């Protein structure tokens, strides 16, 4: 690694965002080095990545200390430090050779390491939107207190960030902004007859028309909970109230989001739908680097279209706005219930249309409370999971 290269920790290296990040790092070895990589349980995939990128640290967060696994890493030629268990993710944030942390773990499991990276003053590249949904005020406070920057990887938020002028302390300024417009593709079921939704399969839900992503976020895109989570994410990231965040369906996924100013000007960021564009932006910010993404050929698209979201088809979007309105721990409850419902759907235990019903039940049963600290959030998350599990079991029993 060149002595000037920036050390990057890629948490969730074996995932879809992890792969795009490592692709970019490999394109710019003089600028970046993958010094730490994590996977949850994908031992073989992590060994393969370590052989290719030669990191100094590797973490298997979902595996307990295991001599056999240790031996396999050694036999593969890995000479760095191998750690096991979830707390090792937080330890990575304390490593001196890590300057930037790509937070690309999926779900609530990514929260603790994201917070640790921010508290240590590392540059945080945030793909793990669930962390902001659960702990927006805590995470943004940690970023400010440490005097560091958080750069959004989610394509919509990255687009908004790119359309805003710089403000104080590395955060963009929203002073003259009237509205933020988040675009949504509408997912694979945008035009499917609504009465067919009940029968759709996990593979159909994961066949996104424009993006190749992990299975959890693919299902979130199909229910549009993804956009709901993104509304909450935008609320905290840009410190903007929900009334000023609008969702517009844009099936081509070329316009990644827009910012409307008080004078009526609307700025947008466009690119081919490839996550290497926002990742390259965040890695190099405020500079620019090549991403390997093909130039945008607007003539090939011919037409870009926009339409309002159908809230009857996509009840999850309204549930997310409702949770934001309820405040406190409500978004945490929403997120936890969604994670369990999506997991059950992917395992063939819950119908697609029951995902929103499970979330609604959890939000109806558990009152939102003020967010005091991380422990309160963890307790709310656990409570929601218990209630969601029971709701899923009842739904399974009814279907049997
Ligand atoms: P993937 O499912 O492709 O990858 C998830 C990664 O997280 C894997 O490395 C996985 O390891 C690891 N992981 C899974 N569970 C845990 C856990 N409990 N603890 C620690 N690590 C875990 O997901 P994506 O890359 O698609 O998404 C990652 C995040 O980025 C999500 O929050 C998603 O919403 C967000 N995002 C993704 C986009 C995309 O285009 N993919 C776009 C915008 C945001 P293992 O392989 O061992 O299971
Ligand atoms: Mg997105």
mmCIF file with all atom_site columns, C-alpha atoms in Angstrom, residues 145-279:
data_model
loop_
_atom_site.group_PDB
_atom_site.id
_atom_site.type_symbol
_atom_site.label_atom_id
_atom_site.label_alt_id
_atom_site.label_comp_id
_atom_site.label_asym_id
_atom_site.label_entity_id
_atom_site.label_seq_id
_atom_site.pdbx_PDB_ins_code
_atom_site.Cartn_x
_atom_site.Cartn_y
_atom_site.Cartn_z
_atom_site.occupancy
_atom_site.B_iso_or_equiv
_atom_site.pdbx_formal_charge
_atom_site.auth_seq_id
_atom_site.auth_comp_id
_atom_site.auth_asym_id
_atom_site.auth_atom_id
_atom_site.pdbx_PDB_model_num
ATOM 1   C CA . UNK A 1 145 ? -19.425 16.060  18.226  1.00 0.00 ? 145 UNK A CA 1
ATOM 2   C CA . UNK A 1 146 ? -16.476 14.251  16.655  1.00 0.00 ? 146 UNK A CA 1
ATOM 3   C CA . UNK A 1 147 ? -16.123 16.940  13.994  1.00 0.00 ? 147 UNK A CA 1
ATOM 4   C CA . UNK A 1 148 ? -16.210 14.377  11.233  1.00 0.00 ? 148 UNK A CA 1
ATOM 5   C CA . UNK A 1 149 ? -18.266 13.997  8.051   1.00 0.00 ? 149 UNK A CA 1
ATOM 6   C CA . UNK A 1 150 ? -20.945 11.523  7.093   1.00 0.00 ? 150 UNK A CA 1
ATOM 7   C CA . UNK A 1 151 ? -21.345 11.052  3.366   1.00 0.00 ? 151 UNK A CA 1
ATOM 8   C CA . UNK A 1 152 ? -24.481 9.326   2.093   1.00 0.00 ? 152 UNK A CA 1
ATOM 9   C CA . UNK A 1 153 ? -24.071 6.356   -0.219  1.00 0.00 ? 153 UNK A CA 1
ATOM 10  C CA . UNK A 1 154 ? -27.782 5.773   -0.791  1.00 0.00 ? 154 UNK A CA 1
ATOM 11  C CA . UNK A 1 155 ? -28.102 7.052   -4.372  1.00 0.00 ? 155 UNK A CA 1
ATOM 12  C CA . UNK A 1 156 ? -30.996 9.439   -3.604  1.00 0.00 ? 156 UNK A CA 1
ATOM 13  C CA . UNK A 1 157 ? -29.297 11.058  -0.622  1.00 0.00 ? 157 UNK A CA 1
ATOM 14  C CA . UNK A 1 158 ? -26.011 11.196  -2.414  1.00 0.00 ? 158 UNK A CA 1
ATOM 15  C CA . UNK A 1 159 ? -27.830 12.964  -5.269  1.00 0.00 ? 159 UNK A CA 1
ATOM 16  C CA . UNK A 1 160 ? -29.391 15.471  -2.854  1.00 0.00 ? 160 UNK A CA 1
ATOM 17  C CA . UNK A 1 161 ? -25.996 16.031  -1.225  1.00 0.00 ? 161 UNK A CA 1
ATOM 18  C CA . UNK A 1 162 ? -24.491 16.744  -4.649  1.00 0.00 ? 162 UNK A CA 1
ATOM 19  C CA . UNK A 1 163 ? -27.256 19.300  -5.402  1.00 0.00 ? 163 UNK A CA 1
ATOM 20  C CA . UNK A 1 164 ? -26.651 21.287  -2.202  1.00 0.00 ? 164 UNK A CA 1
ATOM 21  C CA . UNK A 1 165 ? -24.031 23.976  -1.570  1.00 0.00 ? 165 UNK A CA 1
ATOM 22  C CA . UNK A 1 166 ? -21.531 23.355  1.243   1.00 0.00 ? 166 UNK A CA 1
ATOM 23  C CA . UNK A 1 167 ? -22.602 24.734  4.618   1.00 0.00 ? 167 UNK A CA 1
ATOM 24  C CA . UNK A 1 168 ? -20.833 24.760  7.968   1.00 0.00 ? 168 UNK A CA 1
ATOM 25  C CA . UNK A 1 169 ? -18.559 22.013  9.298   1.00 0.00 ? 169 UNK A CA 1
ATOM 26  C CA . UNK A 1 170 ? -18.648 19.866  6.204   1.00 0.00 ? 170 UNK A CA 1
ATOM 27  C CA . UNK A 1 171 ? -22.439 19.564  6.139   1.00 0.00 ? 171 UNK A CA 1
ATOM 28  C CA . UNK A 1 172 ? -24.436 20.821  3.146   1.00 0.00 ? 172 UNK A CA 1
ATOM 29  C CA . UNK A 1 173 ? -26.587 23.940  3.510   1.00 0.00 ? 173 UNK A CA 1
ATOM 30  C CA . UNK A 1 174 ? -30.388 23.740  3.138   1.00 0.00 ? 174 UNK A CA 1
ATOM 31  C CA . UNK A 1 175 ? -30.953 27.436  3.803   1.00 0.00 ? 175 UNK A CA 1
ATOM 32  C CA . UNK A 1 176 ? -32.692 28.263  0.516   1.00 0.00 ? 176 UNK A CA 1
ATOM 33  C CA . UNK A 1 177 ? -34.258 24.834  -0.079  1.00 0.00 ? 177 UNK A CA 1
ATOM 34  C CA . UNK A 1 178 ? -38.033 24.520  -0.359  1.00 0.00 ? 178 UNK A CA 1
ATOM 35  C CA . UNK A 1 179 ? -38.354 20.784  -0.954  1.00 0.00 ? 179 UNK A CA 1
ATOM 36  C CA . UNK A 1 180 ? -36.328 17.641  -1.431  1.00 0.00 ? 180 UNK A CA 1
ATOM 37  C CA . UNK A 1 181 ? -37.753 15.232  -4.018  1.00 0.00 ? 181 UNK A CA 1
ATOM 38  C CA . UNK A 1 182 ? -36.658 11.626  -3.624  1.00 0.00 ? 182 UNK A CA 1
ATOM 39  C CA . UNK A 1 183 ? -37.103 9.532   -6.748  1.00 0.00 ? 183 UNK A CA 1
ATOM 40  C CA . UNK A 1 184 ? -38.243 5.909   -6.567  1.00 0.00 ? 184 UNK A CA 1
ATOM 41  C CA . UNK A 1 185 ? -38.268 3.346   -9.350  1.00 0.00 ? 185 UNK A CA 1
ATOM 42  C CA . UNK A 1 186 ? -41.492 1.746   -8.078  1.00 0.00 ? 186 UNK A CA 1
ATOM 43  C CA . UNK A 1 187 ? -39.721 -1.642  -8.050  1.00 0.00 ? 187 UNK A CA 1
ATOM 44  C CA . UNK A 1 188 ? -40.737 -4.796  -9.904  1.00 0.00 ? 188 UNK A CA 1
ATOM 45  C CA . UNK A 1 189 ? -44.463 -4.547  -9.016  1.00 0.00 ? 189 UNK A CA 1
ATOM 46  C CA . UNK A 1 190 ? -45.206 -0.981  -10.061 1.00 0.00 ? 190 UNK A CA 1
ATOM 47  C CA . UNK A 1 191 ? -47.662 -2.047  -12.750 1.00 0.00 ? 191 UNK A CA 1
ATOM 48  C CA . UNK A 1 192 ? -48.648 -5.548  -11.569 1.00 0.00 ? 192 UNK A CA 1
ATOM 49  C CA . UNK A 1 193 ? -52.416 -5.855  -10.948 1.00 0.00 ? 193 UNK A CA 1
ATOM 50  C CA . UNK A 1 194 ? -52.860 -5.214  -7.201  1.00 0.00 ? 194 UNK A CA 1
ATOM 51  C CA . UNK A 1 195 ? -54.746 -8.500  -6.695  1.00 0.00 ? 195 UNK A CA 1
ATOM 52  C CA . UNK A 1 196 ? -51.658 -10.405 -7.928  1.00 0.00 ? 196 UNK A CA 1
ATOM 53  C CA . UNK A 1 197 ? -49.436 -8.983  -5.173  1.00 0.00 ? 197 UNK A CA 1
ATOM 54  C CA . UNK A 1 198 ? -50.580 -11.584 -2.676  1.00 0.00 ? 198 UNK A CA 1
ATOM 55  C CA . UNK A 1 199 ? -49.009 -14.389 -4.730  1.00 0.00 ? 199 UNK A CA 1
ATOM 56  C CA . UNK A 1 200 ? -45.649 -12.890 -5.650  1.00 0.00 ? 200 UNK A CA 1
ATOM 57  C CA . UNK A 1 201 ? -42.552 -14.947 -4.777  1.00 0.00 ? 201 UNK A CA 1
ATOM 58  C CA . UNK A 1 202 ? -39.253 -13.862 -3.164  1.00 0.00 ? 202 UNK A CA 1
ATOM 59  C CA . UNK A 1 203 ? -37.416 -14.276 -6.480  1.00 0.00 ? 203 UNK A CA 1
ATOM 60  C CA . UNK A 1 204 ? -39.967 -12.080 -8.264  1.00 0.00 ? 204 UNK A CA 1
ATOM 61  C CA . UNK A 1 205 ? -39.620 -9.456  -5.535  1.00 0.00 ? 205 UNK A CA 1
ATOM 62  C CA . UNK A 1 206 ? -35.828 -9.524  -5.799  1.00 0.00 ? 206 UNK A CA 1
ATOM 63  C CA . UNK A 1 207 ? -35.805 -9.086  -9.594  1.00 0.00 ? 207 UNK A CA 1
ATOM 64  C CA . UNK A 1 208 ? -35.410 -5.309  -9.536  1.00 0.00 ? 208 UNK A CA 1
ATOM 65  C CA . UNK A 1 209 ? -35.801 -3.707  -12.975 1.00 0.00 ? 209 UNK A CA 1
ATOM 66  C CA . UNK A 1 210 ? -32.785 -1.330  -12.668 1.00 0.00 ? 210 UNK A CA 1
ATOM 67  C CA . UNK A 1 211 ? -30.540 -2.203  -9.702  1.00 0.00 ? 211 UNK A CA 1
ATOM 68  C CA . UNK A 1 212 ? -28.717 -5.351  -8.589  1.00 0.00 ? 212 UNK A CA 1
ATOM 69  C CA . UNK A 1 213 ? -28.789 -5.326  -4.773  1.00 0.00 ? 213 UNK A CA 1
ATOM 70  C CA . UNK A 1 214 ? -28.865 -7.538  -1.699  1.00 0.00 ? 214 UNK A CA 1
ATOM 71  C CA . UNK A 1 215 ? -32.112 -9.453  -1.094  1.00 0.00 ? 215 UNK A CA 1
ATOM 72  C CA . UNK A 1 216 ? -33.347 -7.435  1.896   1.00 0.00 ? 216 UNK A CA 1
ATOM 73  C CA . UNK A 1 217 ? -33.178 -4.044  0.164   1.00 0.00 ? 217 UNK A CA 1
ATOM 74  C CA . UNK A 1 218 ? -34.609 -5.607  -3.005  1.00 0.00 ? 218 UNK A CA 1
ATOM 75  C CA . UNK A 1 219 ? -37.753 -6.647  -1.111  1.00 0.00 ? 219 UNK A CA 1
ATOM 76  C CA . UNK A 1 220 ? -37.842 -3.193  0.522   1.00 0.00 ? 220 UNK A CA 1
ATOM 77  C CA . UNK A 1 221 ? -37.835 -1.703  -2.978  1.00 0.00 ? 221 UNK A CA 1
ATOM 78  C CA . UNK A 1 222 ? -40.692 -3.972  -4.026  1.00 0.00 ? 222 UNK A CA 1
ATOM 79  C CA . UNK A 1 223 ? -42.852 -2.890  -1.041  1.00 0.00 ? 223 UNK A CA 1
ATOM 80  C CA . UNK A 1 224 ? -41.527 0.694   -1.274  1.00 0.00 ? 224 UNK A CA 1
ATOM 81  C CA . UNK A 1 225 ? -40.541 0.479   2.386   1.00 0.00 ? 225 UNK A CA 1
ATOM 82  C CA . UNK A 1 226 ? -37.131 1.300   0.989   1.00 0.00 ? 226 UNK A CA 1
ATOM 83  C CA . UNK A 1 227 ? -38.424 4.747   0.042   1.00 0.00 ? 227 UNK A CA 1
ATOM 84  C CA . UNK A 1 228 ? -40.117 5.070   3.427   1.00 0.00 ? 228 UNK A CA 1
ATOM 85  C CA . UNK A 1 229 ? -36.799 4.324   5.152   1.00 0.00 ? 229 UNK A CA 1
ATOM 86  C CA . UNK A 1 230 ? -35.160 6.845   2.832   1.00 0.00 ? 230 UNK A CA 1
ATOM 87  C CA . UNK A 1 231 ? -37.634 9.586   3.797   1.00 0.00 ? 231 UNK A CA 1
ATOM 88  C CA . UNK A 1 232 ? -36.641 9.020   7.434   1.00 0.00 ? 232 UNK A CA 1
ATOM 89  C CA . UNK A 1 233 ? -32.973 8.879   6.433   1.00 0.00 ? 233 UNK A CA 1
ATOM 90  C CA . UNK A 1 234 ? -33.292 12.241  4.624   1.00 0.00 ? 234 UNK A CA 1
ATOM 91  C CA . UNK A 1 235 ? -35.055 13.793  7.613   1.00 0.00 ? 235 UNK A CA 1
ATOM 92  C CA . UNK A 1 236 ? -32.001 13.249  9.838   1.00 0.00 ? 236 UNK A CA 1
ATOM 93  C CA . UNK A 1 237 ? -29.262 13.508  7.281   1.00 0.00 ? 237 UNK A CA 1
ATOM 94  C CA . UNK A 1 238 ? -30.358 16.919  6.037   1.00 0.00 ? 238 UNK A CA 1
ATOM 95  C CA . UNK A 1 239 ? -32.224 18.062  9.165   1.00 0.00 ? 239 UNK A CA 1
ATOM 96  C CA . UNK A 1 240 ? -35.364 18.694  7.116   1.00 0.00 ? 240 UNK A CA 1
ATOM 97  C CA . UNK A 1 241 ? -38.948 18.082  8.222   1.00 0.00 ? 241 UNK A CA 1
ATOM 98  C CA . UNK A 1 242 ? -41.022 15.319  6.606   1.00 0.00 ? 242 UNK A CA 1
ATOM 99  C CA . UNK A 1 243 ? -43.507 17.792  5.057   1.00 0.00 ? 243 UNK A CA 1
ATOM 100 C CA . UNK A 1 244 ? -40.679 19.051  2.865   1.00 0.00 ? 244 UNK A CA 1
ATOM 101 C CA . UNK A 1 245 ? -39.654 15.593  1.628   1.00 0.00 ? 245 UNK A CA 1
ATOM 102 C CA . UNK A 1 246 ? -41.631 14.300  -1.331  1.00 0.00 ? 246 UNK A CA 1
ATOM 103 C CA . UNK A 1 247 ? -41.474 10.990  -3.162  1.00 0.00 ? 247 UNK A CA 1
ATOM 104 C CA . UNK A 1 248 ? -41.884 10.816  -6.935  1.00 0.00 ? 248 UNK A CA 1
ATOM 105 C CA . UNK A 1 249 ? -41.930 7.637   -9.001  1.00 0.00 ? 249 UNK A CA 1
ATOM 106 C CA . UNK A 1 250 ? -39.377 7.679   -11.808 1.00 0.00 ? 250 UNK A CA 1
ATOM 107 C CA . UNK A 1 251 ? -39.215 4.193   -13.353 1.00 0.00 ? 251 UNK A CA 1
ATOM 108 C CA . UNK A 1 252 ? -35.981 4.687   -15.332 1.00 0.00 ? 252 UNK A CA 1
ATOM 109 C CA . UNK A 1 253 ? -33.758 5.336   -12.224 1.00 0.00 ? 253 UNK A CA 1
ATOM 110 C CA . UNK A 1 254 ? -31.661 7.919   -14.061 1.00 0.00 ? 254 UNK A CA 1
ATOM 111 C CA . UNK A 1 255 ? -32.597 11.020  -12.045 1.00 0.00 ? 255 UNK A CA 1
ATOM 112 C CA . UNK A 1 256 ? -31.467 9.984   -8.570  1.00 0.00 ? 256 UNK A CA 1
ATOM 113 C CA . UNK A 1 257 ? -33.190 12.840  -6.706  1.00 0.00 ? 257 UNK A CA 1
ATOM 114 C CA . UNK A 1 258 ? -33.893 16.569  -6.916  1.00 0.00 ? 258 UNK A CA 1
ATOM 115 C CA . UNK A 1 259 ? -33.666 19.682  -4.768  1.00 0.00 ? 259 UNK A CA 1
ATOM 116 C CA . UNK A 1 260 ? -36.118 22.556  -5.207  1.00 0.00 ? 260 UNK A CA 1
ATOM 117 C CA . UNK A 1 261 ? -34.982 26.027  -4.121  1.00 0.00 ? 261 UNK A CA 1
ATOM 118 C CA . UNK A 1 262 ? -37.174 28.925  -2.983  1.00 0.00 ? 262 UNK A CA 1
ATOM 119 C CA . UNK A 1 263 ? -36.682 30.719  -6.301  1.00 0.00 ? 263 UNK A CA 1
ATOM 120 C CA . UNK A 1 264 ? -38.242 27.784  -8.165  1.00 0.00 ? 264 UNK A CA 1
ATOM 121 C CA . UNK A 1 265 ? -34.957 26.329  -9.452  1.00 0.00 ? 265 UNK A CA 1
ATOM 122 C CA . UNK A 1 266 ? -34.811 22.545  -9.309  1.00 0.00 ? 266 UNK A CA 1
ATOM 123 C CA . UNK A 1 267 ? -31.411 20.807  -9.381  1.00 0.00 ? 267 UNK A CA 1
ATOM 124 C CA . UNK A 1 268 ? -31.040 17.100  -10.044 1.00 0.00 ? 268 UNK A CA 1
ATOM 125 C CA . UNK A 1 269 ? -28.225 14.572  -10.211 1.00 0.00 ? 269 UNK A CA 1
ATOM 126 C CA . UNK A 1 270 ? -28.324 12.017  -13.031 1.00 0.00 ? 270 UNK A CA 1
ATOM 127 C CA . UNK A 1 271 ? -26.267 8.948   -13.869 1.00 0.00 ? 271 UNK A CA 1
ATOM 128 C CA . UNK A 1 272 ? -26.627 5.376   -14.968 1.00 0.00 ? 272 UNK A CA 1
ATOM 129 C CA . UNK A 1 273 ? -28.016 3.282   -12.104 1.00 0.00 ? 273 UNK A CA 1
ATOM 130 C CA . UNK A 1 274 ? -24.723 1.938   -10.744 1.00 0.00 ? 274 UNK A CA 1
ATOM 131 C CA . UNK A 1 275 ? -23.799 2.342   -7.071  1.00 0.00 ? 275 UNK A CA 1
ATOM 132 C CA . UNK A 1 276 ? -20.182 2.998   -8.005  1.00 0.00 ? 276 UNK A CA 1
ATOM 133 C CA . UNK A 1 277 ? -21.227 6.578   -8.873  1.00 0.00 ? 277 UNK A CA 1
ATOM 134 C CA . UNK A 1 278 ? -22.284 7.594   -5.330  1.00 0.00 ? 278 UNK A CA 1
ATOM 135 C CA . UNK A 1 279 ? -19.510 5.492   -3.774  1.00 0.00 ? 279 UNK A CA 1
#
